[in-house]
CSV table of C-alpha atoms in Angstrom, one decimal:
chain,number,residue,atom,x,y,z
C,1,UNK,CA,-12.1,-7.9,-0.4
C,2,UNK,CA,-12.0,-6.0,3.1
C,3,UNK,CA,-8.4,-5.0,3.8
C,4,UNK,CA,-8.8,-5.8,7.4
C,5,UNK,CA,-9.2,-9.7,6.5
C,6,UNK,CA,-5.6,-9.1,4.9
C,7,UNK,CA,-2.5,-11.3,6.4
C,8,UNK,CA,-1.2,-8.5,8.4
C,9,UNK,CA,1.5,-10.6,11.2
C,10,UNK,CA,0.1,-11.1,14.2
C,11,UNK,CA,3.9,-10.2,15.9
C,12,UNK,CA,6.2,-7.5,14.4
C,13,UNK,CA,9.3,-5.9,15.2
C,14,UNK,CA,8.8,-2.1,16.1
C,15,UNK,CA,11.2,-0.1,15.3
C,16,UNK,CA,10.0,3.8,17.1
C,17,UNK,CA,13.4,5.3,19.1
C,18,UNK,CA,15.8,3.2,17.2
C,19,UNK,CA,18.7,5.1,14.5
C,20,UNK,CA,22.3,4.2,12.8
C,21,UNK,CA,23.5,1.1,13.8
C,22,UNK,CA,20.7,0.0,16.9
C,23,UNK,CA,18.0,-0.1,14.2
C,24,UNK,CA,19.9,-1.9,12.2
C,25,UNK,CA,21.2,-4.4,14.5
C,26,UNK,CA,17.5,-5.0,16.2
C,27,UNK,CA,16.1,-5.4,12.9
C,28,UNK,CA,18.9,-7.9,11.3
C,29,UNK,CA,18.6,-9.9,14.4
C,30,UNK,CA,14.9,-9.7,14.4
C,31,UNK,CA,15.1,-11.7,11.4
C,32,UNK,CA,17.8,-13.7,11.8
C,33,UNK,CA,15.3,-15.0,15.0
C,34,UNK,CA,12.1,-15.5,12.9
C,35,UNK,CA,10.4,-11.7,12.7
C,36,UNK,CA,9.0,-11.4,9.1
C,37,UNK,CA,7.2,-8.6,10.0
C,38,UNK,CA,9.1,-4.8,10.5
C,39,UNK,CA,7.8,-1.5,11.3
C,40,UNK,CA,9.2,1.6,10.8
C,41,UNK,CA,8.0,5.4,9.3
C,42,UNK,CA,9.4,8.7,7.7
C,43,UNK,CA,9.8,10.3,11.1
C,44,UNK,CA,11.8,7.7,12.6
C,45,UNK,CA,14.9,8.5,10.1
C,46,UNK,CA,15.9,5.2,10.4
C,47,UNK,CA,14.1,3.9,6.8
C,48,UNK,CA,17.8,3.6,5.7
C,49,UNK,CA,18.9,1.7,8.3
C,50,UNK,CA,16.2,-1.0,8.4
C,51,UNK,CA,16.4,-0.9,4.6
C,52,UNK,CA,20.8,-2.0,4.9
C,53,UNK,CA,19.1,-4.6,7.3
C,54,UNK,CA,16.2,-6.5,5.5
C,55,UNK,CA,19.6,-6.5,2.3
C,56,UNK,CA,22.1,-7.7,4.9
C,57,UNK,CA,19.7,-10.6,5.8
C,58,UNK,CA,19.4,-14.2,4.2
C,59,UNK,CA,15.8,-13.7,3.8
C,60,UNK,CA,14.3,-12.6,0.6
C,61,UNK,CA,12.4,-9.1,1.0
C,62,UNK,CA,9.2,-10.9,-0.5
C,63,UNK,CA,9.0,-13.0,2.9
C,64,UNK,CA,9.2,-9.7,4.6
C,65,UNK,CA,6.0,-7.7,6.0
C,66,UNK,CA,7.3,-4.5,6.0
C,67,UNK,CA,5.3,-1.3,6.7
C,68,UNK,CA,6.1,2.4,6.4
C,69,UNK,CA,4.1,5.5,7.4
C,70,UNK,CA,3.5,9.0,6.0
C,71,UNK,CA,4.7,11.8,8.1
C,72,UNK,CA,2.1,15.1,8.0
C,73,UNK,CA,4.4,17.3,5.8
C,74,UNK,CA,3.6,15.1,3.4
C,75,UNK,CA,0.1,15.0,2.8
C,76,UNK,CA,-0.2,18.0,0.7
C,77,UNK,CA,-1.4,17.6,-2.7
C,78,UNK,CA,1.0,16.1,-5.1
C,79,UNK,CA,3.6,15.5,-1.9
C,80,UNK,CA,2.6,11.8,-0.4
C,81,UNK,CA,3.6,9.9,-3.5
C,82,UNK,CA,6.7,11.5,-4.0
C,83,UNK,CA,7.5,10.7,-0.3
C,84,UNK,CA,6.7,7.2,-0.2
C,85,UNK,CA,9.1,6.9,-3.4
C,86,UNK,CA,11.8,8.4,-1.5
C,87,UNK,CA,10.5,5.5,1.6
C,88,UNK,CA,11.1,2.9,-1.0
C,89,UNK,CA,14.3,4.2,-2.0
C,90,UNK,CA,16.0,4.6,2.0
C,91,UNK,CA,14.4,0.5,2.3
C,92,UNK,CA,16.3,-0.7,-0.8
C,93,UNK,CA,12.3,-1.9,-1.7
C,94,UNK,CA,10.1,-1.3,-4.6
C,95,UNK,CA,7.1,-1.6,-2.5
C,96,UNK,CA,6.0,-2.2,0.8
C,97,UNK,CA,3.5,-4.2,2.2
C,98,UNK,CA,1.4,-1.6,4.2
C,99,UNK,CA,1.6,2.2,4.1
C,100,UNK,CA,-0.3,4.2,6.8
C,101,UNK,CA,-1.1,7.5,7.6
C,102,UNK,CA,0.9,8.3,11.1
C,103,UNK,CA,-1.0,10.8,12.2
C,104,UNK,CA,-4.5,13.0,11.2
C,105,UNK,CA,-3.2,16.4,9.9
C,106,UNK,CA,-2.5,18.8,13.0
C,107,UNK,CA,-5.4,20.8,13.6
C,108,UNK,CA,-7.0,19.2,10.5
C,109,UNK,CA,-5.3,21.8,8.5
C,110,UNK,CA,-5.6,19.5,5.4
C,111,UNK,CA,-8.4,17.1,4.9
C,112,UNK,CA,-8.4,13.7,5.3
C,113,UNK,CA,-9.8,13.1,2.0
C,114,UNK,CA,-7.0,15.2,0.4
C,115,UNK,CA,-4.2,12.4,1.8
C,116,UNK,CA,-6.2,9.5,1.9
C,117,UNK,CA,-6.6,9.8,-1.9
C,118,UNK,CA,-2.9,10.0,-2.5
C,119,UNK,CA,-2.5,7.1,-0.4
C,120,UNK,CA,-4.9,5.2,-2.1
C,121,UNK,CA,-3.9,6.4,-5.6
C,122,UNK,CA,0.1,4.8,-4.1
C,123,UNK,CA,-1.6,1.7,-3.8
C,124,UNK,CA,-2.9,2.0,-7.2
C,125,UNK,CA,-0.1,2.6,-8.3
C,126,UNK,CA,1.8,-0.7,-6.6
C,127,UNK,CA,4.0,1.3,-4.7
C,128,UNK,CA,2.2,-0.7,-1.4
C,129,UNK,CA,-0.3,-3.6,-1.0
C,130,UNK,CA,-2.0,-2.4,2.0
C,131,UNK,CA,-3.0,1.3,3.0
C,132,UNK,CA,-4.2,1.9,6.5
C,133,UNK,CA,-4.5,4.6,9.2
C,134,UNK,CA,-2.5,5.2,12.5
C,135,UNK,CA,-3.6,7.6,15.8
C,136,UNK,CA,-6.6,7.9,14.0
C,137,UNK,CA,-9.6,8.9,16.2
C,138,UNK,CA,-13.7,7.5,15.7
C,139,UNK,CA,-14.0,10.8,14.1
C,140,UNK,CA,-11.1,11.1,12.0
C,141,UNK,CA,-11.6,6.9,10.8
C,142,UNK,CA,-15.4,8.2,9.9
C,143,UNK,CA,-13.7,10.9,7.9
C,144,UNK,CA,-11.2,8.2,6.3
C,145,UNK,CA,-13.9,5.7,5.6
C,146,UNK,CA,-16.3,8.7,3.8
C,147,UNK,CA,-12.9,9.4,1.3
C,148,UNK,CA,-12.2,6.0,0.7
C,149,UNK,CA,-14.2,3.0,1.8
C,150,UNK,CA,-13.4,0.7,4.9
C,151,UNK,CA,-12.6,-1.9,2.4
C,152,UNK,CA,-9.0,0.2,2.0
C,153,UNK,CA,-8.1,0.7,5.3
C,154,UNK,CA,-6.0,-2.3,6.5
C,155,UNK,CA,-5.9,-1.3,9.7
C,156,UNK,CA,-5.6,1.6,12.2
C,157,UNK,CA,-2.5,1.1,14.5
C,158,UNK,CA,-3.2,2.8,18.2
C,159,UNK,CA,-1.8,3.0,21.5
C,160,UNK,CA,-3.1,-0.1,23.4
C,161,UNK,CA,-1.5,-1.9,26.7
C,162,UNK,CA,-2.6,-2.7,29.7
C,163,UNK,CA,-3.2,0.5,31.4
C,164,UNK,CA,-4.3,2.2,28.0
C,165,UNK,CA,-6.8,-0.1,26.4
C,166,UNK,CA,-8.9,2.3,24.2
C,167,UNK,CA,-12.0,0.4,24.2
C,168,UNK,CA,-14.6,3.1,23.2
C,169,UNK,CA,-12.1,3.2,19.9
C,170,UNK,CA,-11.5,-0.4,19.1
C,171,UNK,CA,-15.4,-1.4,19.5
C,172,UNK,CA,-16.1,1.0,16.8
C,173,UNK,CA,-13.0,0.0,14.7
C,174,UNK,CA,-14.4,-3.8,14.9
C,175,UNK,CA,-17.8,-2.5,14.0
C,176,UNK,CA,-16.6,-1.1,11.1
C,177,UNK,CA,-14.7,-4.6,10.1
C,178,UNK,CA,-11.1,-2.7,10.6
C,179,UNK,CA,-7.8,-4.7,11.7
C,180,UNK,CA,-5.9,-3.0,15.0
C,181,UNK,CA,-2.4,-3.0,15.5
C,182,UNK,CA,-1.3,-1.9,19.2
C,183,UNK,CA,2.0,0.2,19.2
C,184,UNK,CA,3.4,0.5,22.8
C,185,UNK,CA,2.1,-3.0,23.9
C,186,UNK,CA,4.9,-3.0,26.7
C,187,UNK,CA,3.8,0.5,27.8
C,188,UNK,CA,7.5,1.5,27.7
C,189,UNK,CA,8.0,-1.7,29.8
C,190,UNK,CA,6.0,-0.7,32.7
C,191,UNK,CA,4.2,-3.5,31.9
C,192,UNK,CA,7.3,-5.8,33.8
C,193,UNK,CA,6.7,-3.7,36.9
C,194,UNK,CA,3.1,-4.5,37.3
C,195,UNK,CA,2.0,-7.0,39.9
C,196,UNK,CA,-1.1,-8.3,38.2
C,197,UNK,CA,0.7,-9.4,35.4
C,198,UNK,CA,4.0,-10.8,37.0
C,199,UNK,CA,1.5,-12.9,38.6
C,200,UNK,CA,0.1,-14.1,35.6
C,201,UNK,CA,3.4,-14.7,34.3
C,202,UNK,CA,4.5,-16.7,37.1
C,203,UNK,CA,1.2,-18.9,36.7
C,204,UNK,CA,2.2,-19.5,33.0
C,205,UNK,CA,6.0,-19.9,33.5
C,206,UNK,CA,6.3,-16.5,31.2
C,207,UNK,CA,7.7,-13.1,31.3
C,208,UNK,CA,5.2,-10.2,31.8
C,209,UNK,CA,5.9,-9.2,28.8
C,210,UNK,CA,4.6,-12.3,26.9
C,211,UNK,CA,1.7,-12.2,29.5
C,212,UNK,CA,0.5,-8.0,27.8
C,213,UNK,CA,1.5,-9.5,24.0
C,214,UNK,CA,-0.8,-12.5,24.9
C,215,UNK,CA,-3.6,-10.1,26.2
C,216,UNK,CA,-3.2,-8.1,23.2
C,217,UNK,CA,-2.7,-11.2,20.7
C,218,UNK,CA,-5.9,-13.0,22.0
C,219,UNK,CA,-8.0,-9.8,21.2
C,220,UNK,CA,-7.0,-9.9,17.3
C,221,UNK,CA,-4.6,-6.8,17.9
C,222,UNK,CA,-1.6,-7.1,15.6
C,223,UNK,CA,1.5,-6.1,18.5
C,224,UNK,CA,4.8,-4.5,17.5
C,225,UNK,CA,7.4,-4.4,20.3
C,226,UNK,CA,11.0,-3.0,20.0
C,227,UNK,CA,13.5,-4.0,21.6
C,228,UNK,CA,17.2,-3.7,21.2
C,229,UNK,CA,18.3,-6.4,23.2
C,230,UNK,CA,18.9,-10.1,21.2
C,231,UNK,CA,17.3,-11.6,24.2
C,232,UNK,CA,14.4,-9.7,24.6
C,233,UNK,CA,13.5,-10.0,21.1
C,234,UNK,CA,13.5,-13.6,21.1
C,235,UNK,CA,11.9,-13.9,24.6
C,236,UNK,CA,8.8,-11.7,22.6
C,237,UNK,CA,8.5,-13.7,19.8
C,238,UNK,CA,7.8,-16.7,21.9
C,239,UNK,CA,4.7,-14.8,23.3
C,240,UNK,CA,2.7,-17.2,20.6
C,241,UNK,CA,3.2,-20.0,23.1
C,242,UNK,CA,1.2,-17.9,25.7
C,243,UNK,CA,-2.2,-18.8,26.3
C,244,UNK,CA,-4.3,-16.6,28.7
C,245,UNK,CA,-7.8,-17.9,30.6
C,246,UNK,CA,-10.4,-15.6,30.8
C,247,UNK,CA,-9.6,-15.1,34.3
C,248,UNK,CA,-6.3,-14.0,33.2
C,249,UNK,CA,-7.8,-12.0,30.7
C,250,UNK,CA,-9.9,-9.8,33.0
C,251,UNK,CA,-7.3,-9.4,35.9
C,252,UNK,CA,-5.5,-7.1,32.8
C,253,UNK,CA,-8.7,-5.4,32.0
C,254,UNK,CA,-9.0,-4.1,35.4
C,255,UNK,CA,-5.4,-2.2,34.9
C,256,UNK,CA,-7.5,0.3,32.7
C,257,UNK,CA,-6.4,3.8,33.4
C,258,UNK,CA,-6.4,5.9,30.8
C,259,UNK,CA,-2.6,6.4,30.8
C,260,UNK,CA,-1.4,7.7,27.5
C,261,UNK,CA,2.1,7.4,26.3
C,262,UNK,CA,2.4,8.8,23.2
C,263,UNK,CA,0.7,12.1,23.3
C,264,UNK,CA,2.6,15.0,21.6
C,265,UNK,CA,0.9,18.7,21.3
C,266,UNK,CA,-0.3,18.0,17.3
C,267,UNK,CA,-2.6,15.0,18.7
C,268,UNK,CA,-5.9,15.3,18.2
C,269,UNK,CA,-8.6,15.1,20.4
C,270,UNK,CA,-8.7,11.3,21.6
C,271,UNK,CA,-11.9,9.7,22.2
């Protein structure tokens, strides 16, 4: 079966900036509201604290989508496993339910065959359901999909929003039958600011950001906001109730602009 036709939650709880007691509080209070599906990654140093928060809950791990991702010190030979044990360790979890690769080896200094294979062999191993892919370019997804088969690559999660919508990338991605999660669908909330989409909002009697996780939402993308504020993480989850028209729909595709967020000096070179 193709990974991408895998259950991955339509809304999750990002969890990218927070540590110590902020990740822990947005992600015990994103489940106490009705999130069941959590994001985090080796990089963030806050696998601990979202792992004291999914035990501190009343709601059983195996309800719980929880997904982790491998940071690039550890795709040497013989190092992914032993990372993603320590992973499972910090969530107090002996698996998660997706494990992706966060970003392609800087400079391609290690092949993408060489971590994909560990990643797949973790999976093999039952220390994740789902494997996927994360900042991956057309290139580097060909790369993945010549080591290990589009069937195994639950999804790639990329920067998409409103004034970054990648479309060159997710065309091929849905060609090749692969699931996309946006990261960043608030665009650090400039999304509130912008006047196209307030007015959208107004129409629908929503907030502007339930207006870009509605845009995103209606074009398959899996979304995982953060937020740290109780209210804010309830307002998101009720982006479900948000219906756009296709007039609504391309008012946001005109806010294109090729403004990229998160783009530190290892990136590769984006499509």
């Amino acid at each position: 079966m193709n990974n991408s036709t895998t259950n991955i939650p339509a809304l999750g709880l990002g969890t990218f900036r927070l540590k110590e007691q902020q990740a822990f509080d947005a992600v015990f209070n994103g489940i106490e509201l009705g999130y069941r599906h959590i994001d985090t990654a080796q990089i963030y140093q806050n696998e601990a604290d979202v792992g004291r928060a999914i035990a501190a809950s009343k709601v059983s791990p195996k309800e719980l989508f929880v997904t982790t991702k491998i940071w690039t010190e550890n795709f040497a030979d013989g190092k992914l496993i032993p990372s993603l044990k320590e992973s499972l360790h910090k969530l107090q979890l002996e698996k998660v339910n997706l494990t992706l690769i966060h970003w392609p080896s800087p400079k391609d200094e290690i092949p993408v065959a060489v971590y994909l294979e560990q990643l797949l062999e973790a999976k093999k191993q039952g220390l994740t359901e789902l494997i996927g892919i994360s900042n991956f370019t057309i290139k580097h997804t060909q790369e993945a999909i010549a080591a290990i088969g589009a069937e195994h690559i639950a999804t790639n999660q990329i920067e998409i929003h409103p004034f970054l919508q990648n479309r060159k990338l997710v065309a091929f991605l849905q060609q090749q039958g692969i699931h996309i999660t946006a990261y960043m669908p608030l665009a650090y909330g400039k999304v509130m600011q912008e006047p196209v989409i307030q007015k959208i909002a107004a129409a629908h009697n929503a907030t502007a950001a339930q207006v870009a996780l509605a845009w995103s939402r209606q074009q398959g993308f899996a979304v995982i906001p953060s937020s740290t504020k109780r209210e804010n993480l309830q307002s998101n989850l009720l982006a479900t109730n948000t219906t756009l028209s296709d007039d609504d729909m391309n008012a946001i595709a005109g806010l294109e602009s090729g403004e990229r967020i998160a783009n530190p000096g290892f990136a590769p070179e984006w499509d």
